[in-house]
Coordinates of C-alpha atoms in Angstrom, one line a residue:
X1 CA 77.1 78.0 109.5
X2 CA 79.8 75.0 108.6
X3 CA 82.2 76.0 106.5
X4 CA 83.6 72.9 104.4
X5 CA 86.1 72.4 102.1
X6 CA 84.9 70.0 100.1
X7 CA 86.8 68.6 97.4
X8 CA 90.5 69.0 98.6
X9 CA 90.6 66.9 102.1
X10 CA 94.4 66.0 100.9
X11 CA 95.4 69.8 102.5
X12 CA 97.0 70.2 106.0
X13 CA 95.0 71.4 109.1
X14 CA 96.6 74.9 108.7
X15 CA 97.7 76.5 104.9
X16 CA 98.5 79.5 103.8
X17 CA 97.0 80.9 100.6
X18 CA 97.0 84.8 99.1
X19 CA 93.0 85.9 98.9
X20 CA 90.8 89.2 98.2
X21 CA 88.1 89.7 100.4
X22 CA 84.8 89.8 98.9
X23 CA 82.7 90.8 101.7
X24 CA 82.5 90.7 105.3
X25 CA 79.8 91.0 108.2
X26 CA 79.5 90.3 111.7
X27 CA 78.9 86.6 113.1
X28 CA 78.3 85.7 116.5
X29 CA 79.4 88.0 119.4
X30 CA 83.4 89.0 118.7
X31 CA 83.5 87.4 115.2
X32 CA 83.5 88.0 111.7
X33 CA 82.2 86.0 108.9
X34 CA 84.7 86.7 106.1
X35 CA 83.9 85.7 102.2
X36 CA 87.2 85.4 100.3
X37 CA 88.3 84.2 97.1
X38 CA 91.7 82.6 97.1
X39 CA 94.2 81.7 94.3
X40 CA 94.6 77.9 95.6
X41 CA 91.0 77.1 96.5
X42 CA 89.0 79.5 95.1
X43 CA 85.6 80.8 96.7
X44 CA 86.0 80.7 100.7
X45 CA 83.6 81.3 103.9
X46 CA 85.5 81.8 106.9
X47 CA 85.3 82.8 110.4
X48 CA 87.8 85.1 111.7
X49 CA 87.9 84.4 115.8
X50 CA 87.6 87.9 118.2
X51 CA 88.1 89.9 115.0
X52 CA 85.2 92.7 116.4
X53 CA 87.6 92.9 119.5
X54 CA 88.7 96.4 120.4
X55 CA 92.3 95.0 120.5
X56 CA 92.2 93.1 117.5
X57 CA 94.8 93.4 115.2
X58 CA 93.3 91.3 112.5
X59 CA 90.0 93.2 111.7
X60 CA 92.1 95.7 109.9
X61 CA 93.5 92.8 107.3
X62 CA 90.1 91.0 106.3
X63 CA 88.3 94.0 105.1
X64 CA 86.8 93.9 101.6
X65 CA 89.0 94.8 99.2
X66 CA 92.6 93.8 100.8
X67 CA 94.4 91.5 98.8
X68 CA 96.2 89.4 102.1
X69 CA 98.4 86.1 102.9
X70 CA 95.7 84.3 104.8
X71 CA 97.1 81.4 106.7
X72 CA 93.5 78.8 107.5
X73 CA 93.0 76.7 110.1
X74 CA 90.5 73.9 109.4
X75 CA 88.5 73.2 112.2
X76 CA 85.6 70.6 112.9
X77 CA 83.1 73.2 113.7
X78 CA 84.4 75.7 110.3
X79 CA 87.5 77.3 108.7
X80 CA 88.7 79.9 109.9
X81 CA 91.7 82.5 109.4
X82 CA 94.4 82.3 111.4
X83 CA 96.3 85.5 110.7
X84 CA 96.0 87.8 107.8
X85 CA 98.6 89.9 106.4
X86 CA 97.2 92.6 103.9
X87 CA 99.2 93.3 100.6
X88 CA 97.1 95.4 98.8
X89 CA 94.8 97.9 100.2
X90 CA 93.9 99.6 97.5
X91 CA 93.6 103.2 98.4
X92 CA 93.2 105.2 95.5
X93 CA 90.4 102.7 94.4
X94 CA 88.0 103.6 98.1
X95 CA 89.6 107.6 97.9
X96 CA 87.4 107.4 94.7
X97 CA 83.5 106.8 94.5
X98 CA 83.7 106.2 90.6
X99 CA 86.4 103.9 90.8
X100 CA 85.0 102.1 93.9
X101 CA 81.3 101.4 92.3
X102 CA 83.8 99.3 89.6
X103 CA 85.4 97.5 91.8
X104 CA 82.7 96.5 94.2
X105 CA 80.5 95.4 90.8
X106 CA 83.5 93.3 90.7
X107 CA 83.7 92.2 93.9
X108 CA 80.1 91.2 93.9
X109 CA 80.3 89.3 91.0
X110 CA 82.9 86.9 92.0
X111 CA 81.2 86.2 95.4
X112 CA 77.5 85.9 93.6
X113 CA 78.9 83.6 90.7
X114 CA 81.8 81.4 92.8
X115 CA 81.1 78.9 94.9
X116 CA 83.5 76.7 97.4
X117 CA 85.0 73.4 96.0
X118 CA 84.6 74.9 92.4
X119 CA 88.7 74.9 92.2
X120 CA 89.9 74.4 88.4
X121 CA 89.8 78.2 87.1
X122 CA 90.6 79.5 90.7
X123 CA 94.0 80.8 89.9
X124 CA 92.8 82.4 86.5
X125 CA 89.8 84.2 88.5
X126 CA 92.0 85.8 91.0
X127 CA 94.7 86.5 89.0
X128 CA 91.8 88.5 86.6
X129 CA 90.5 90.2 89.7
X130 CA 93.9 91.0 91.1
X131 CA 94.8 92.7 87.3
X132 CA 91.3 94.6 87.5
X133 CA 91.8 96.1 90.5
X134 CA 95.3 97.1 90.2
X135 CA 94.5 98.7 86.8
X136 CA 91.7 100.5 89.0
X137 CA 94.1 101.7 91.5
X138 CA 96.8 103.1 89.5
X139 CA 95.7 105.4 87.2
X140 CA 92.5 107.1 84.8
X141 CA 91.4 104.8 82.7
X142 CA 88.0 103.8 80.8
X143 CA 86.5 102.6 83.6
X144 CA 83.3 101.7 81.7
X145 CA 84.9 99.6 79.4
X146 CA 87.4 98.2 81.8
X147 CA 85.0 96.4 83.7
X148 CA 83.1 94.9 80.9
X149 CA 86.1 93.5 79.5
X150 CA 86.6 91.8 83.2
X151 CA 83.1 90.8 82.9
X152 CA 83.3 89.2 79.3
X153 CA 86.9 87.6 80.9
X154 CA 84.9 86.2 83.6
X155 CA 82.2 84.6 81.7
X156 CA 85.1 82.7 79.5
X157 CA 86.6 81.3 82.7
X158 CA 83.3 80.0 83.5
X159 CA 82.2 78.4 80.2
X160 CA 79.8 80.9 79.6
X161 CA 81.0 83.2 77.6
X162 CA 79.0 85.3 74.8
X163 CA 79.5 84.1 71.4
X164 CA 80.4 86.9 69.1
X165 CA 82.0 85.3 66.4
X166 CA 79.4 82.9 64.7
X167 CA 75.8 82.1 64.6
X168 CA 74.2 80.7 67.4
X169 CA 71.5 79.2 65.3
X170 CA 73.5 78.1 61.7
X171 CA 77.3 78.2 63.1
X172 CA 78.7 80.5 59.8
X173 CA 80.9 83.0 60.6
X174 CA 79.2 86.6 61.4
X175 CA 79.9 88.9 58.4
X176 CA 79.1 92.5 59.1
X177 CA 75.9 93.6 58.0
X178 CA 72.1 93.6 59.8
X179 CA 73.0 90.8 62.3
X180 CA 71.0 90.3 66.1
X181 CA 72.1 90.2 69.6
X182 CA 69.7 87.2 71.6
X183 CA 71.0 86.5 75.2
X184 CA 68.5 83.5 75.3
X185 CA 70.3 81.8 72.1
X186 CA 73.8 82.4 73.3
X187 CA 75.1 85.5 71.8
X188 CA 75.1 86.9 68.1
X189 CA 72.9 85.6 65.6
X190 CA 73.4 86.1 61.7
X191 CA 71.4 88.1 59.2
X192 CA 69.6 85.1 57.8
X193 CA 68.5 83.3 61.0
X194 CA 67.4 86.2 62.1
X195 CA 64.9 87.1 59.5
X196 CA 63.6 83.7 60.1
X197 CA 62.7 84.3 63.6
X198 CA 60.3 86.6 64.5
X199 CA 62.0 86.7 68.5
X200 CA 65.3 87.1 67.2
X201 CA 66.7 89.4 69.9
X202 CA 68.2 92.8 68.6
X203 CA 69.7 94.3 66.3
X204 CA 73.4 94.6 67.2
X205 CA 75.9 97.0 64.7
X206 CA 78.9 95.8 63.4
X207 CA 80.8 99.1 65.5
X208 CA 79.4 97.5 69.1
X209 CA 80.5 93.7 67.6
X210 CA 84.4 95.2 67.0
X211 CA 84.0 96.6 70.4
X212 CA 82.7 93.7 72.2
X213 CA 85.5 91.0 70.2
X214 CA 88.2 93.8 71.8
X215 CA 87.2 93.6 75.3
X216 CA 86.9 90.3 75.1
X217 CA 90.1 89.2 73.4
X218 CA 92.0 92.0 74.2
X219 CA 94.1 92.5 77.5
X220 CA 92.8 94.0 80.6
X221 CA 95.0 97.0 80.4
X222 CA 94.3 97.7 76.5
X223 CA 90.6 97.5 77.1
X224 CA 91.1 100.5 79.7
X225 CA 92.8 102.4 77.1
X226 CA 90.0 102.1 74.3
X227 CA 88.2 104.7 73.3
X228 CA 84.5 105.0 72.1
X229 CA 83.8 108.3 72.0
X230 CA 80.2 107.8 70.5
X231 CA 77.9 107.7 73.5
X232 CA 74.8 105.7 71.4
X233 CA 77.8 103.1 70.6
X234 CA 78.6 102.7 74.6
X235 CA 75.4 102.7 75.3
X236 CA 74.5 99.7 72.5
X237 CA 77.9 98.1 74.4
X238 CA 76.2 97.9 77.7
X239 CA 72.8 96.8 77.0
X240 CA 74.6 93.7 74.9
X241 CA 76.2 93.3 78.3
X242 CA 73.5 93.6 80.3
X243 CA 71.2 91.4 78.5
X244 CA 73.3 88.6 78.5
X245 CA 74.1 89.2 82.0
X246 CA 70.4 89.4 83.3
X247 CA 69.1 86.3 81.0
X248 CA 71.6 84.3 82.5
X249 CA 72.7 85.6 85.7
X250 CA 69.1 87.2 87.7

């Protein structure tokens, strides 16, 4: 395939940019095909050159879950990378199946829900990943909840964010009490408009709406610390989550 940047021509030939890669897989005979996404341009495809060579010194920088100093060379047949210098390998994350399932949901997000030439939150997104995975390397956290406050983070960055604070039908402010969760209307919806529906989504307690307003407002690191000890609560957390993320993501 062609890779094109498309909506920032202005750039020099060759530039240098820090990226994670997302995902990697072989292309042509020697070569890789290398899906990044950088702080300065967001969401790349690239073609790293003799990279499957025994010799090659780069294959060892451009595998998923490196954060590196790419420098890109834009060609008329593609990009591709010119060197890459990993940063951040992120041991302790791959030494550790539970920690590793997070960060490749993560991983796989980005790369499903970015695309290139979509530049204006591209800084935000990879600093957010960046944090996300160096919370995952460092130490035990609540991995769970970690990764759906990155989730709800993500969504705000792209506009499409959950709203957990009014009604979706009426606009008043949610006061606690028998209010509904309904992924096709946007997010929470009050006690009132929901008696007047008869699809009205679910019933969503006023424990998993605190929990969902923390992960979402809250920092990275804090959301990683909480604790919800109550395993129906966790699991009311993630089937919010994964309702919103199925009506509007599959």
């Amino acid at each position: 395939p062609v890779h094109q940047f498309t909506n920032y021509q202005s750039m020099n030939d060759t530039f240098h940019t820090q990226a994670i890669i997302l995902h990697r897989r072989p292309f042509k005979e020697n070569d890789l095909s290398v899906s990044v996404y950088s702080r300065d341009v967001g969401a790349l495809e690239l073609v790293a050159r003799g990279a499957l060579k025994p010799k090659s010194k780069l294959a060892g920088h451009i595998e998923p879950l490196i954060r590196a100093d790419l420098m890109i060379v834009r060609g008329k047949g593609g990009n591709y990378v010119g060197s890459s210098v990993g940063r951040d390998f992120y041991v302790n994350i791959k030494e550790d199946p539970v920690k590793m399932n997070y960060a490749g949901s993560a991983l796989r997000l980005i790369k499903k829900e970015t695309k290139e030439g979509e530049t204006g939150e591209s800084a935000f997104i990879f600093d957010l990943l960046k944090q996300h995975l160096d919370i995952l390397d460092s130490k035990k956290k609540e991995y769970e909840l970690l990764n759906f406050s990155f989730f709800l983070k993500f969504l705000e960055l792209l506009g499409v964010e959950p709203q957990l604070f009014y009604c979706c039908e009426c606009g008043v402010a949610i006061k606690a009490g028998n209010n509904f969760f309904n992924s096709r209307e946007g997010g929470v919806v009050c006690s009132g408009c929901g008696k007047k529906k008869t699809r009205s989504g679910f019933s969503v307690s006023d424990d998993c709406l605190k929990v969902l307003r923390f992960l979402k407002n809250d920092t990275l690191v804090r959301a990683g610390d909480l604790k919800v000890q109550d395993k129906k609560l966790r699991q009311e957390t993630a089937s919010v989550i994964k309702s919103f993320y199925e009506y509007n993501f599959l």
